[in-house]
């Protein structure tokens, strides 16, 4: 079931990113890193459509993380880029290039191999003090980026915003896993569970950072960094906040190799997609 839920989440996030990217691009750059950006987006039909898919993705991701390890769920979620590519190519009337198809196949096979090696059986232990220290640090970092945007009048370098967004989303995934684990102790326990409230605080800031990243010019930093950065952050933070091993107990070298191949393939797809979107925005055509 963890695989099904993870793929549903990946598809939901992919559909959401396509719609939300278009919505963010249609608004003034003066709104970047400002709360008013979210207010404007809430009046945008594309954003609302994307939010519906986002909700589906978040629910599926939550239950996937409640029953499966981060080291399985997050790599599958990274496959959302392949879904997004297919959706955008279809909408824009562009054919898949042969290299895009090959990269998608390699990504899928690498993921499948890693999943087989890793397995889904894992016992996580919430490292409470580490969780609060790390998650609050991420929260402070995110707020600092937002405040920096206000001080510098929306001239924060794109890469800083994207890295903060990836780190925030990765931390959010680990917190979702912890909240899912806490449900076994009852709803009241979960409602009073500190990571639940940190997650609630982190969610709107993550949304603002992601939408601001979508707004900022070139996508050469956005897609590769978010696609590979979020699962990487989740895996590393999961190791410290949950004591969850990233690699399989056997076949460590093969596991590392599979993740590297998958990351490289995803980076290629991300760069390919960013170039395509930029060519469309410059009016160079939609056929490939």
PDB file of N, CA and C in Angstrom, residues 12 15-21 45-55:
ATOM      1  N   UNK A  12      -0.338  13.598  -7.724  1.00  0.00           N
ATOM      2  CA  UNK A  12      -1.050  14.779  -7.219  1.00  0.00           C
ATOM      3  C   UNK A  12      -0.165  16.007  -7.181  1.00  0.00           C
ATOM      4  N   UNK A  15       0.563  17.294 -10.835  1.00  0.00           N
ATOM      5  CA  UNK A  15      -0.547  18.075 -11.387  1.00  0.00           C
ATOM      6  C   UNK A  15      -0.638  19.439 -10.702  1.00  0.00           C
ATOM      7  N   UNK A  16      -0.388  19.453  -9.402  1.00  0.00           N
ATOM      8  CA  UNK A  16      -0.437  20.714  -8.653  1.00  0.00           C
ATOM      9  C   UNK A  16       0.647  21.675  -9.114  1.00  0.00           C
ATOM     10  N   UNK A  17       1.859  21.158  -9.321  1.00  0.00           N
ATOM     11  CA  UNK A  17       2.977  22.035  -9.694  1.00  0.00           C
ATOM     12  C   UNK A  17       2.758  22.682 -11.052  1.00  0.00           C
ATOM     13  N   UNK A  18       2.155  21.933 -11.992  1.00  0.00           N
ATOM     14  CA  UNK A  18       1.885  22.490 -13.320  1.00  0.00           C
ATOM     15  C   UNK A  18       0.923  23.672 -13.212  1.00  0.00           C
ATOM     16  N   UNK A  19      -0.181  23.472 -12.484  1.00  0.00           N
ATOM     17  CA  UNK A  19      -1.189  24.529 -12.352  1.00  0.00           C
ATOM     18  C   UNK A  19      -0.665  25.708 -11.531  1.00  0.00           C
ATOM     19  N   UNK A  20       0.030  25.417 -10.444  1.00  0.00           N
ATOM     20  CA  UNK A  20       0.505  26.487  -9.563  1.00  0.00           C
ATOM     21  C   UNK A  20       1.645  27.285 -10.184  1.00  0.00           C
ATOM     22  N   UNK A  21       2.455  26.628 -10.997  1.00  0.00           N
ATOM     23  CA  UNK A  21       3.521  27.354 -11.695  1.00  0.00           C
ATOM     24  C   UNK A  21       2.912  28.408 -12.622  1.00  0.00           C
ATOM     25  N   UNK A  45      -7.774  30.866 -10.524  1.00  0.00           N
ATOM     26  CA  UNK A  45      -8.401  29.567 -10.807  1.00  0.00           C
ATOM     27  C   UNK A  45      -7.369  28.449 -10.945  1.00  0.00           C
ATOM     28  N   UNK A  46      -6.239  28.740 -11.623  1.00  0.00           N
ATOM     29  CA  UNK A  46      -5.201  27.719 -11.786  1.00  0.00           C
ATOM     30  C   UNK A  46      -4.627  27.295 -10.436  1.00  0.00           C
ATOM     31  N   UNK A  47      -4.418  28.264  -9.557  1.00  0.00           N
ATOM     32  CA  UNK A  47      -3.868  27.943  -8.234  1.00  0.00           C
ATOM     33  C   UNK A  47      -4.847  27.089  -7.435  1.00  0.00           C
ATOM     34  N   UNK A  48      -6.127  27.425  -7.491  1.00  0.00           N
ATOM     35  CA  UNK A  48      -7.138  26.656  -6.757  1.00  0.00           C
ATOM     36  C   UNK A  48      -7.226  25.230  -7.290  1.00  0.00           C
ATOM     37  N   UNK A  49      -7.104  25.108  -8.622  1.00  0.00           N
ATOM     38  CA  UNK A  49      -7.085  23.773  -9.225  1.00  0.00           C
ATOM     39  C   UNK A  49      -5.883  22.988  -8.715  1.00  0.00           C
ATOM     40  N   UNK A  50      -4.734  23.665  -8.714  1.00  0.00           N
ATOM     41  CA  UNK A  50      -3.514  23.033  -8.233  1.00  0.00           C
ATOM     42  C   UNK A  50      -3.604  22.670  -6.764  1.00  0.00           C
ATOM     43  N   UNK A  51      -4.272  23.519  -5.981  1.00  0.00           N
ATOM     44  CA  UNK A  51      -4.411  23.266  -4.543  1.00  0.00           C
ATOM     45  C   UNK A  51      -5.227  22.008  -4.273  1.00  0.00           C
ATOM     46  N   UNK A  52      -6.217  21.764  -5.125  1.00  0.00           N
ATOM     47  CA  UNK A  52      -7.024  20.547  -4.985  1.00  0.00           C
ATOM     48  C   UNK A  52      -6.145  19.307  -5.159  1.00  0.00           C
ATOM     49  N   UNK A  53      -5.293  19.344  -6.197  1.00  0.00           N
ATOM     50  CA  UNK A  53      -4.366  18.223  -6.415  1.00  0.00           C
ATOM     51  C   UNK A  53      -3.335  18.144  -5.285  1.00  0.00           C
ATOM     52  N   UNK A  54      -2.947  19.309  -4.775  1.00  0.00           N
ATOM     53  CA  UNK A  54      -2.003  19.355  -3.654  1.00  0.00           C
ATOM     54  C   UNK A  54      -2.575  18.654  -2.426  1.00  0.00           C
ATOM     55  N   UNK A  55      -3.856  18.909  -2.158  1.00  0.00           N
ATOM     56  CA  UNK A  55      -4.523  18.291  -1.004  1.00  0.00           C
ATOM     57  C   UNK A  55      -4.534  16.773  -1.152  1.00  0.00           C
TER      58      UNK A  55
END
